[in-house]
């Protein structure tokens, strides 16, 4: 009997163990005129009671156009990585003085792999303020009629996030500024009136929900091309628009089907309840 009780208690304790999660994640990303994505990330974890492993992907993200993959980056360059002072000022993120908040640590290491950079932070049992400044090289694609940015944020992320904010910026305002975002999760996504900024926000993000962001913008903003593989040599604007319109229609149809299914289930439950009530009255 004691063994059974012990087994039950052990099982209860096991299922109640709380997995490591990210409390706050802030991603500031900006394209340059060479199609590189310059990224600064801040990650906060209230209690780092286990090692934190985080992969930054630059390729093999399963993004294609007409069956061809134009969207892989070449590599990721880590510009700066370290721990932040608790009193860091986010408003100074893009100023040189922000570096004064960052300190290198032996507990933070990274390794370059075939399609990602793996960042490891050793457990400390205290609050983590992690800062990563990196560049994803050669992401944008130049078509005959438009430039295109297509990237998967949070690719294969293995942690839940309580509070997430992602900012995407073009180098300058663009006459063409078509924004498409896809994910299994619902998020608050907005773009500014100046046609260069996108903001994505989500509370209680659950792991496994990659966020694909696709932005079409003026060709002349992709001014310096050092990777010829990033030239598609096709008129792609209408092709992409048709693809995205179809995805939107499929999503709407899926939502309609879901609403109809819920309505039918409610009706079925009501019918069953009415039948049960009538049956009980007859028995009386």
PDB file of C-alpha atoms in Angstrom:
ATOM      1  CA  UNK A   1       0.000   0.000   0.000  1.00  0.00           C
ATOM      2  CA  UNK A   2       2.832   2.383   0.915  1.00  0.00           C
ATOM      3  CA  UNK A   3       4.511   1.676  -2.423  1.00  0.00           C
ATOM      4  CA  UNK A   4       1.278   2.515  -4.264  1.00  0.00           C
ATOM      5  CA  UNK A   5       0.871   5.807  -2.371  1.00  0.00           C
ATOM      6  CA  UNK A   6       4.502   6.673  -3.000  1.00  0.00           C
ATOM      7  CA  UNK A   7       4.083   5.990  -6.725  1.00  0.00           C
ATOM      8  CA  UNK A   8       0.982   8.188  -6.860  1.00  0.00           C
ATOM      9  CA  UNK A   9       2.722  11.036  -5.042  1.00  0.00           C
ATOM     10  CA  UNK A  10       5.743  10.756  -7.328  1.00  0.00           C
ATOM     11  CA  UNK A  11       3.483  10.887 -10.392  1.00  0.00           C
ATOM     12  CA  UNK A  12       1.660  13.957  -9.067  1.00  0.00           C
ATOM     13  CA  UNK A  13       4.943  15.722  -8.381  1.00  0.00           C
ATOM     14  CA  UNK A  14       6.193  14.790 -11.856  1.00  0.00           C
ATOM     15  CA  UNK A  15       3.193  16.211 -13.693  1.00  0.00           C
ATOM     16  CA  UNK A  16       3.321  19.377 -11.619  1.00  0.00           C
ATOM     17  CA  UNK A  17       6.948  20.163 -12.488  1.00  0.00           C
ATOM     18  CA  UNK A  18       6.890  23.493 -14.285  1.00  0.00           C
ATOM     19  CA  UNK A  19       8.790  23.612 -17.560  1.00  0.00           C
ATOM     20  CA  UNK A  20      11.185  26.472 -18.162  1.00  0.00           C
ATOM     21  CA  UNK A  21       9.486  29.358 -19.955  1.00  0.00           C
ATOM     22  CA  UNK A  22      10.459  32.789 -21.201  1.00  0.00           C
ATOM     23  CA  UNK A  23       8.872  35.643 -19.302  1.00  0.00           C
ATOM     24  CA  UNK A  24       9.638  38.380 -21.818  1.00  0.00           C
ATOM     25  CA  UNK A  25      11.066  38.316 -25.325  1.00  0.00           C
ATOM     26  CA  UNK A  26      11.722  41.465 -27.319  1.00  0.00           C
ATOM     27  CA  UNK A  27      12.985  41.208 -30.907  1.00  0.00           C
ATOM     28  CA  UNK A  28      14.030  44.317 -32.817  1.00  0.00           C
ATOM     29  CA  UNK A  29      14.816  43.468 -36.465  1.00  0.00           C
ATOM     30  CA  UNK A  30      15.705  45.726 -39.373  1.00  0.00           C
ATOM     31  CA  UNK A  31      16.565  45.051 -43.004  1.00  0.00           C
ATOM     32  CA  UNK A  32      19.494  46.852 -44.544  1.00  0.00           C
ATOM     33  CA  UNK A  33      19.929  47.780 -48.215  1.00  0.00           C
ATOM     34  CA  UNK A  34      21.799  44.489 -48.828  1.00  0.00           C
ATOM     35  CA  UNK A  35      18.908  42.306 -47.704  1.00  0.00           C
ATOM     36  CA  UNK A  36      20.550  41.397 -44.392  1.00  0.00           C
ATOM     37  CA  UNK A  37      18.401  41.262 -41.264  1.00  0.00           C
ATOM     38  CA  UNK A  38      19.977  43.035 -38.289  1.00  0.00           C
ATOM     39  CA  UNK A  39      18.481  41.693 -35.070  1.00  0.00           C
ATOM     40  CA  UNK A  40      18.684  42.595 -31.404  1.00  0.00           C
ATOM     41  CA  UNK A  41      16.973  40.305 -28.919  1.00  0.00           C
ATOM     42  CA  UNK A  42      16.347  40.602 -25.205  1.00  0.00           C
ATOM     43  CA  UNK A  43      15.181  37.520 -23.330  1.00  0.00           C
ATOM     44  CA  UNK A  44      14.105  37.554 -19.693  1.00  0.00           C
ATOM     45  CA  UNK A  45      13.587  34.400 -17.615  1.00  0.00           C
ATOM     46  CA  UNK A  46      12.575  34.887 -13.978  1.00  0.00           C
ATOM     47  CA  UNK A  47      14.309  31.790 -12.648  1.00  0.00           C
ATOM     48  CA  UNK A  48      16.917  30.031 -14.763  1.00  0.00           C
ATOM     49  CA  UNK A  49      16.806  26.705 -12.911  1.00  0.00           C
ATOM     50  CA  UNK A  50      17.995  24.696 -15.917  1.00  0.00           C
ATOM     51  CA  UNK A  51      20.170  25.274 -18.973  1.00  0.00           C
ATOM     52  CA  UNK A  52      18.601  27.466 -21.653  1.00  0.00           C
ATOM     53  CA  UNK A  53      19.162  26.348 -25.265  1.00  0.00           C
ATOM     54  CA  UNK A  54      18.050  28.606 -28.076  1.00  0.00           C
ATOM     55  CA  UNK A  55      18.504  28.096 -31.832  1.00  0.00           C
ATOM     56  CA  UNK A  56      18.647  30.935 -34.336  1.00  0.00           C
ATOM     57  CA  UNK A  57      17.807  29.582 -37.794  1.00  0.00           C
ATOM     58  CA  UNK A  58      18.995  31.057 -41.081  1.00  0.00           C
ATOM     59  CA  UNK A  59      18.021  28.230 -43.480  1.00  0.00           C
ATOM     60  CA  UNK A  60      15.916  25.067 -43.906  1.00  0.00           C
ATOM     61  CA  UNK A  61      12.757  26.882 -42.784  1.00  0.00           C
ATOM     62  CA  UNK A  62      10.556  25.289 -45.492  1.00  0.00           C
ATOM     63  CA  UNK A  63       9.699  28.567 -47.207  1.00  0.00           C
ATOM     64  CA  UNK A  64       9.311  28.311 -50.984  1.00  0.00           C
ATOM     65  CA  UNK A  65       7.942  30.100 -54.044  1.00  0.00           C
ATOM     66  CA  UNK A  66       6.804  28.031 -57.010  1.00  0.00           C
ATOM     67  CA  UNK A  67       8.595  25.015 -55.534  1.00  0.00           C
ATOM     68  CA  UNK A  68      11.946  26.780 -55.249  1.00  0.00           C
ATOM     69  CA  UNK A  69      13.663  27.951 -52.083  1.00  0.00           C
ATOM     70  CA  UNK A  70      14.841  31.539 -52.478  1.00  0.00           C
ATOM     71  CA  UNK A  71      14.621  32.377 -48.822  1.00  0.00           C
ATOM     72  CA  UNK A  72      17.508  30.699 -47.003  1.00  0.00           C
ATOM     73  CA  UNK A  73      20.048  33.035 -45.496  1.00  0.00           C
ATOM     74  CA  UNK A  74      23.767  32.463 -45.973  1.00  0.00           C
ATOM     75  CA  UNK A  75      24.741  32.458 -42.308  1.00  0.00           C
ATOM     76  CA  UNK A  76      24.317  34.241 -38.995  1.00  0.00           C
ATOM     77  CA  UNK A  77      26.937  36.608 -37.669  1.00  0.00           C
ATOM     78  CA  UNK A  78      26.913  37.108 -33.904  1.00  0.00           C
ATOM     79  CA  UNK A  79      27.871  40.732 -33.254  1.00  0.00           C
ATOM     80  CA  UNK A  80      27.500  40.766 -29.479  1.00  0.00           C
ATOM     81  CA  UNK A  81      26.119  38.395 -26.867  1.00  0.00           C
ATOM     82  CA  UNK A  82      26.032  38.582 -23.103  1.00  0.00           C
ATOM     83  CA  UNK A  83      24.056  39.320 -19.955  1.00  0.00           C
ATOM     84  CA  UNK A  84      22.268  42.582 -19.291  1.00  0.00           C
ATOM     85  CA  UNK A  85      22.256  44.689 -16.162  1.00  0.00           C
ATOM     86  CA  UNK A  86      18.901  44.561 -14.437  1.00  0.00           C
ATOM     87  CA  UNK A  87      18.476  48.341 -14.866  1.00  0.00           C
ATOM     88  CA  UNK A  88      18.928  48.329 -18.669  1.00  0.00           C
ATOM     89  CA  UNK A  89      16.989  50.973 -20.601  1.00  0.00           C
ATOM     90  CA  UNK A  90      15.137  49.509 -23.590  1.00  0.00           C
ATOM     91  CA  UNK A  91      14.690  52.986 -25.068  1.00  0.00           C
ATOM     92  CA  UNK A  92      18.455  53.075 -25.659  1.00  0.00           C
ATOM     93  CA  UNK A  93      18.552  49.730 -27.494  1.00  0.00           C
ATOM     94  CA  UNK A  94      19.645  51.228 -30.795  1.00  0.00           C
ATOM     95  CA  UNK A  95      22.107  53.679 -29.259  1.00  0.00           C
ATOM     96  CA  UNK A  96      25.806  52.970 -28.748  1.00  0.00           C
ATOM     97  CA  UNK A  97      25.470  53.593 -25.009  1.00  0.00           C
ATOM     98  CA  UNK A  98      23.326  50.450 -24.696  1.00  0.00           C
ATOM     99  CA  UNK A  99      26.556  48.454 -24.852  1.00  0.00           C
ATOM    100  CA  UNK A 100      27.340  49.682 -21.351  1.00  0.00           C
ATOM    101  CA  UNK A 101      24.510  47.483 -20.058  1.00  0.00           C
ATOM    102  CA  UNK A 102      25.946  44.326 -21.661  1.00  0.00           C
ATOM    103  CA  UNK A 103      28.626  42.172 -20.061  1.00  0.00           C
ATOM    104  CA  UNK A 104      30.214  39.013 -21.411  1.00  0.00           C
ATOM    105  CA  UNK A 105      29.794  35.821 -19.411  1.00  0.00           C
ATOM    106  CA  UNK A 106      31.409  32.374 -19.445  1.00  0.00           C
ATOM    107  CA  UNK A 107      27.905  30.993 -18.845  1.00  0.00           C
ATOM    108  CA  UNK A 108      26.818  32.131 -22.318  1.00  0.00           C
ATOM    109  CA  UNK A 109      28.238  30.269 -25.320  1.00  0.00           C
ATOM    110  CA  UNK A 110      27.238  29.683 -28.932  1.00  0.00           C
ATOM    111  CA  UNK A 111      28.080  27.268 -31.759  1.00  0.00           C
ATOM    112  CA  UNK A 112      27.542  27.615 -35.500  1.00  0.00           C
ATOM    113  CA  UNK A 113      25.761  24.666 -37.121  1.00  0.00           C
ATOM    114  CA  UNK A 114      24.706  23.856 -40.681  1.00  0.00           C
ATOM    115  CA  UNK A 115      21.401  25.724 -40.517  1.00  0.00           C
ATOM    116  CA  UNK A 116      21.389  27.524 -37.172  1.00  0.00           C
ATOM    117  CA  UNK A 117      23.378  29.022 -34.344  1.00  0.00           C
ATOM    118  CA  UNK A 118      22.859  27.263 -31.012  1.00  0.00           C
ATOM    119  CA  UNK A 119      23.052  29.493 -27.956  1.00  0.00           C
ATOM    120  CA  UNK A 120      23.490  27.914 -24.535  1.00  0.00           C
ATOM    121  CA  UNK A 121      23.127  29.620 -21.169  1.00  0.00           C
ATOM    122  CA  UNK A 122      24.044  27.592 -18.100  1.00  0.00           C
ATOM    123  CA  UNK A 123      21.531  27.442 -15.275  1.00  0.00           C
ATOM    124  CA  UNK A 124      22.077  29.977 -12.515  1.00  0.00           C
ATOM    125  CA  UNK A 125      19.020  29.707 -10.271  1.00  0.00           C
ATOM    126  CA  UNK A 126      18.510  33.462 -10.673  1.00  0.00           C
ATOM    127  CA  UNK A 127      16.863  35.839 -13.127  1.00  0.00           C
ATOM    128  CA  UNK A 128      18.271  35.885 -16.659  1.00  0.00           C
ATOM    129  CA  UNK A 129      18.596  38.979 -18.821  1.00  0.00           C
ATOM    130  CA  UNK A 130      20.065  37.721 -22.105  1.00  0.00           C
ATOM    131  CA  UNK A 131      21.098  40.037 -24.948  1.00  0.00           C
ATOM    132  CA  UNK A 132      21.856  38.841 -28.492  1.00  0.00           C
ATOM    133  CA  UNK A 133      22.914  41.138 -31.333  1.00  0.00           C
ATOM    134  CA  UNK A 134      23.232  39.271 -34.658  1.00  0.00           C
ATOM    135  CA  UNK A 135      22.830  39.581 -38.408  1.00  0.00           C
ATOM    136  CA  UNK A 136      21.103  37.048 -40.659  1.00  0.00           C
ATOM    137  CA  UNK A 137      23.036  37.396 -43.886  1.00  0.00           C
ATOM    138  CA  UNK A 138      21.384  37.663 -47.295  1.00  0.00           C
ATOM    139  CA  UNK A 139      17.686  37.075 -46.581  1.00  0.00           C
ATOM    140  CA  UNK A 140      15.758  39.297 -48.978  1.00  0.00           C
ATOM    141  CA  UNK A 141      14.933  38.261 -52.535  1.00  0.00           C
ATOM    142  CA  UNK A 142      14.918  40.588 -55.541  1.00  0.00           C
ATOM    143  CA  UNK A 143      12.237  39.851 -58.145  1.00  0.00           C
ATOM    144  CA  UNK A 144      11.791  41.737 -61.410  1.00  0.00           C
ATOM    145  CA  UNK A 145       8.968  43.850 -60.021  1.00  0.00           C
ATOM    146  CA  UNK A 146       9.355  43.842 -56.232  1.00  0.00           C
ATOM    147  CA  UNK A 147      11.665  43.010 -53.340  1.00  0.00           C
ATOM    148  CA  UNK A 148      10.561  40.369 -50.863  1.00  0.00           C
ATOM    149  CA  UNK A 149      11.400  39.562 -47.257  1.00  0.00           C
ATOM    150  CA  UNK A 150      10.164  36.164 -46.039  1.00  0.00           C
ATOM    151  CA  UNK A 151      11.396  34.817 -42.729  1.00  0.00           C
ATOM    152  CA  UNK A 152      10.296  32.498 -39.962  1.00  0.00           C
ATOM    153  CA  UNK A 153      10.592  34.034 -36.517  1.00  0.00           C
ATOM    154  CA  UNK A 154      10.632  31.704 -33.476  1.00  0.00           C
ATOM    155  CA  UNK A 155      11.519  28.771 -35.725  1.00  0.00           C
ATOM    156  CA  UNK A 156      11.291  25.544 -33.704  1.00  0.00           C
ATOM    157  CA  UNK A 157      11.335  27.465 -30.422  1.00  0.00           C
ATOM    158  CA  UNK A 158      11.069  25.009 -27.513  1.00  0.00           C
ATOM    159  CA  UNK A 159       9.743  27.406 -24.859  1.00  0.00           C
ATOM    160  CA  UNK A 160       6.480  29.154 -24.045  1.00  0.00           C
ATOM    161  CA  UNK A 161       6.613  32.951 -23.792  1.00  0.00           C
ATOM    162  CA  UNK A 162       4.488  34.996 -21.419  1.00  0.00           C
ATOM    163  CA  UNK A 163       5.020  38.276 -23.258  1.00  0.00           C
ATOM    164  CA  UNK A 164       6.318  38.577 -26.820  1.00  0.00           C
ATOM    165  CA  UNK A 165       6.996  41.610 -28.987  1.00  0.00           C
ATOM    166  CA  UNK A 166       8.612  41.552 -32.442  1.00  0.00           C
ATOM    167  CA  UNK A 167       9.439  44.660 -34.451  1.00  0.00           C
ATOM    168  CA  UNK A 168      10.351  44.568 -38.146  1.00  0.00           C
ATOM    169  CA  UNK A 169      11.645  47.604 -40.042  1.00  0.00           C
ATOM    170  CA  UNK A 170      12.641  48.409 -43.595  1.00  0.00           C
ATOM    171  CA  UNK A 171      15.685  50.654 -44.154  1.00  0.00           C
ATOM    172  CA  UNK A 172      13.384  53.392 -45.535  1.00  0.00           C
ATOM    173  CA  UNK A 173       9.720  54.011 -46.294  1.00  0.00           C
ATOM    174  CA  UNK A 174       8.384  52.061 -49.267  1.00  0.00           C
ATOM    175  CA  UNK A 175       5.607  52.766 -51.758  1.00  0.00           C
ATOM    176  CA  UNK A 176       4.884  49.037 -51.888  1.00  0.00           C
ATOM    177  CA  UNK A 177       4.362  47.715 -48.383  1.00  0.00           C
ATOM    178  CA  UNK A 178       2.328  44.509 -48.403  1.00  0.00           C
ATOM    179  CA  UNK A 179       2.523  42.583 -45.134  1.00  0.00           C
ATOM    180  CA  UNK A 180       1.478  38.956 -44.623  1.00  0.00           C
ATOM    181  CA  UNK A 181       1.896  37.004 -41.393  1.00  0.00           C
ATOM    182  CA  UNK A 182       1.081  33.349 -40.756  1.00  0.00           C
ATOM    183  CA  UNK A 183       1.000  31.273 -37.593  1.00  0.00           C
ATOM    184  CA  UNK A 184      -1.182  28.768 -35.752  1.00  0.00           C
ATOM    185  CA  UNK A 185      -1.429  31.343 -32.966  1.00  0.00           C
ATOM    186  CA  UNK A 186      -3.458  34.552 -32.990  1.00  0.00           C
ATOM    187  CA  UNK A 187      -1.358  37.660 -32.492  1.00  0.00           C
ATOM    188  CA  UNK A 188      -1.796  41.408 -32.634  1.00  0.00           C
ATOM    189  CA  UNK A 189      -0.105  42.539 -35.855  1.00  0.00           C
ATOM    190  CA  UNK A 190      -0.027  46.131 -37.075  1.00  0.00           C
ATOM    191  CA  UNK A 191       1.912  48.271 -39.542  1.00  0.00           C
ATOM    192  CA  UNK A 192       2.580  51.991 -39.449  1.00  0.00           C
ATOM    193  CA  UNK A 193       1.406  54.715 -41.831  1.00  0.00           C
ATOM    194  CA  UNK A 194       4.965  55.440 -42.939  1.00  0.00           C
ATOM    195  CA  UNK A 195       5.204  52.081 -44.728  1.00  0.00           C
ATOM    196  CA  UNK A 196       8.323  50.743 -43.099  1.00  0.00           C
ATOM    197  CA  UNK A 197       7.386  49.286 -39.688  1.00  0.00           C
ATOM    198  CA  UNK A 198       5.555  46.136 -38.529  1.00  0.00           C
ATOM    199  CA  UNK A 199       4.792  45.319 -34.880  1.00  0.00           C
ATOM    200  CA  UNK A 200       3.748  41.856 -33.712  1.00  0.00           C
ATOM    201  CA  UNK A 201       2.661  41.254 -30.116  1.00  0.00           C
ATOM    202  CA  UNK A 202       1.403  38.182 -28.291  1.00  0.00           C
ATOM    203  CA  UNK A 203       0.780  37.221 -24.686  1.00  0.00           C
ATOM    204  CA  UNK A 204       0.959  33.581 -23.572  1.00  0.00           C
ATOM    205  CA  UNK A 205       2.684  32.347 -26.717  1.00  0.00           C
ATOM    206  CA  UNK A 206       2.849  28.546 -26.841  1.00  0.00           C
ATOM    207  CA  UNK A 207       5.890  26.766 -28.235  1.00  0.00           C
ATOM    208  CA  UNK A 208       5.665  25.166 -31.663  1.00  0.00           C
ATOM    209  CA  UNK A 209       3.969  28.183 -33.278  1.00  0.00           C
ATOM    210  CA  UNK A 210       6.434  29.553 -35.821  1.00  0.00           C
ATOM    211  CA  UNK A 211       5.613  33.016 -37.110  1.00  0.00           C
ATOM    212  CA  UNK A 212       6.160  33.546 -40.844  1.00  0.00           C
ATOM    213  CA  UNK A 213       6.448  37.192 -41.852  1.00  0.00           C
ATOM    214  CA  UNK A 214       6.361  38.112 -45.524  1.00  0.00           C
ATOM    215  CA  UNK A 215       6.837  41.719 -46.661  1.00  0.00           C
ATOM    216  CA  UNK A 216       6.818  43.001 -50.232  1.00  0.00           C
ATOM    217  CA  UNK A 217       8.589  46.326 -50.730  1.00  0.00           C
ATOM    218  CA  UNK A 218      10.138  48.575 -53.380  1.00  0.00           C
ATOM    219  CA  UNK A 219      12.887  47.039 -55.499  1.00  0.00           C
ATOM    220  CA  UNK A 220      15.159  50.077 -55.218  1.00  0.00           C
ATOM    221  CA  UNK A 221      15.400  49.605 -51.432  1.00  0.00           C
ATOM    222  CA  UNK A 222      17.359  46.408 -52.127  1.00  0.00           C
ATOM    223  CA  UNK A 223      20.216  48.463 -53.504  1.00  0.00           C
ATOM    224  CA  UNK A 224      23.281  46.276 -52.949  1.00  0.00           C
ATOM    225  CA  UNK A 225      23.086  42.630 -54.038  1.00  0.00           C
ATOM    226  CA  UNK A 226      26.166  40.529 -53.353  1.00  0.00           C
ATOM    227  CA  UNK A 227      24.439  37.149 -53.704  1.00  0.00           C
ATOM    228  CA  UNK A 228      23.111  36.412 -57.204  1.00  0.00           C
ATOM    229  CA  UNK A 229      21.099  33.467 -55.860  1.00  0.00           C
ATOM    230  CA  UNK A 230      18.821  36.124 -54.376  1.00  0.00           C
ATOM    231  CA  UNK A 231      17.684  37.233 -57.849  1.00  0.00           C
ATOM    232  CA  UNK A 232      14.641  35.240 -58.954  1.00  0.00           C
ATOM    233  CA  UNK A 233      14.416  36.800 -62.452  1.00  0.00           C
ATOM    234  CA  UNK A 234      10.622  36.519 -62.326  1.00  0.00           C
ATOM    235  CA  UNK A 235       7.656  38.873 -62.059  1.00  0.00           C
ATOM    236  CA  UNK A 236       6.531  37.747 -58.625  1.00  0.00           C
ATOM    237  CA  UNK A 237       4.243  40.427 -57.203  1.00  0.00           C
ATOM    238  CA  UNK A 238       0.977  39.051 -58.616  1.00  0.00           C
ATOM    239  CA  UNK A 239       2.053  35.450 -58.015  1.00  0.00           C
ATOM    240  CA  UNK A 240       2.693  36.125 -54.331  1.00  0.00           C
ATOM    241  CA  UNK A 241      -0.505  38.144 -53.984  1.00  0.00           C
ATOM    242  CA  UNK A 242      -2.540  35.251 -55.452  1.00  0.00           C
ATOM    243  CA  UNK A 243      -0.841  32.789 -53.073  1.00  0.00           C
ATOM    244  CA  UNK A 244      -1.570  34.987 -50.061  1.00  0.00           C
ATOM    245  CA  UNK A 245      -5.167  35.659 -51.136  1.00  0.00           C
ATOM    246  CA  UNK A 246      -5.728  31.915 -51.434  1.00  0.00           C
ATOM    247  CA  UNK A 247      -4.229  31.309 -47.970  1.00  0.00           C
ATOM    248  CA  UNK A 248      -6.493  34.001 -46.534  1.00  0.00           C
ATOM    249  CA  UNK A 249      -9.583  32.490 -48.181  1.00  0.00           C
ATOM    250  CA  UNK A 250      -8.657  29.028 -46.905  1.00  0.00           C
ATOM    251  CA  UNK A 251      -8.297  30.447 -43.396  1.00  0.00           C
ATOM    252  CA  UNK A 252     -11.704  32.125 -43.636  1.00  0.00           C
ATOM    253  CA  UNK A 253     -13.314  28.897 -44.870  1.00  0.00           C
ATOM    254  CA  UNK A 254     -11.673  26.991 -42.043  1.00  0.00           C
ATOM    255  CA  UNK A 255     -13.027  29.485 -39.510  1.00  0.00           C
ATOM    256  CA  UNK A 256     -16.519  29.275 -41.010  1.00  0.00           C
ATOM    257  CA  UNK A 257     -16.417  25.475 -40.817  1.00  0.00           C
ATOM    258  CA  UNK A 258     -15.299  25.681 -37.182  1.00  0.00           C
ATOM    259  CA  UNK A 259     -18.115  28.081 -36.268  1.00  0.00           C
ATOM    260  CA  UNK A 260     -20.701  25.875 -38.017  1.00  0.00           C
ATOM    261  CA  UNK A 261     -19.356  22.801 -36.214  1.00  0.00           C
ATOM    262  CA  UNK A 262     -19.588  24.565 -32.836  1.00  0.00           C
ATOM    263  CA  UNK A 263     -23.131  25.711 -33.617  1.00  0.00           C
ATOM    264  CA  UNK A 264     -24.162  22.157 -34.540  1.00  0.00           C
ATOM    265  CA  UNK A 265     -22.644  20.803 -31.337  1.00  0.00           C
ATOM    266  CA  UNK A 266     -24.562  23.369 -29.274  1.00  0.00           C
ATOM    267  CA  UNK A 267     -27.797  22.470 -31.050  1.00  0.00           C
ATOM    268  CA  UNK A 268     -27.108  18.772 -30.448  1.00  0.00           C
ATOM    269  CA  UNK A 269     -26.504  19.382 -26.738  1.00  0.00           C
ATOM    270  CA  UNK A 270     -29.751  21.387 -26.477  1.00  0.00           C
ATOM    271  CA  UNK A 271     -31.717  18.605 -28.211  1.00  0.00           C
ATOM    272  CA  UNK A 272     -30.253  15.998 -25.871  1.00  0.00           C
ATOM    273  CA  UNK A 273     -31.084  18.120 -22.813  1.00  0.00           C
ATOM    274  CA  UNK A 274     -34.659  18.648 -24.004  1.00  0.00           C
ATOM    275  CA  UNK A 275     -35.026  14.917 -24.627  1.00  0.00           C
ATOM    276  CA  UNK A 276     -33.661  14.064 -21.151  1.00  0.00           C
ATOM    277  CA  UNK A 277     -35.976  16.577 -19.448  1.00  0.00           C
ATOM    278  CA  UNK A 278     -39.031  15.224 -21.282  1.00  0.00           C
ATOM    279  CA  UNK A 279     -38.043  11.654 -20.468  1.00  0.00           C
ATOM    280  CA  UNK A 280     -37.714  12.462 -16.756  1.00  0.00           C
ATOM    281  CA  UNK A 281     -41.117  14.179 -16.737  1.00  0.00           C
ATOM    282  CA  UNK A 282     -42.756  11.133 -18.335  1.00  0.00           C
ATOM    283  CA  UNK A 283     -41.268   8.836 -15.685  1.00  0.00           C
ATOM    284  CA  UNK A 284     -42.786  10.996 -12.949  1.00  0.00           C
TER     285      UNK A 284
END
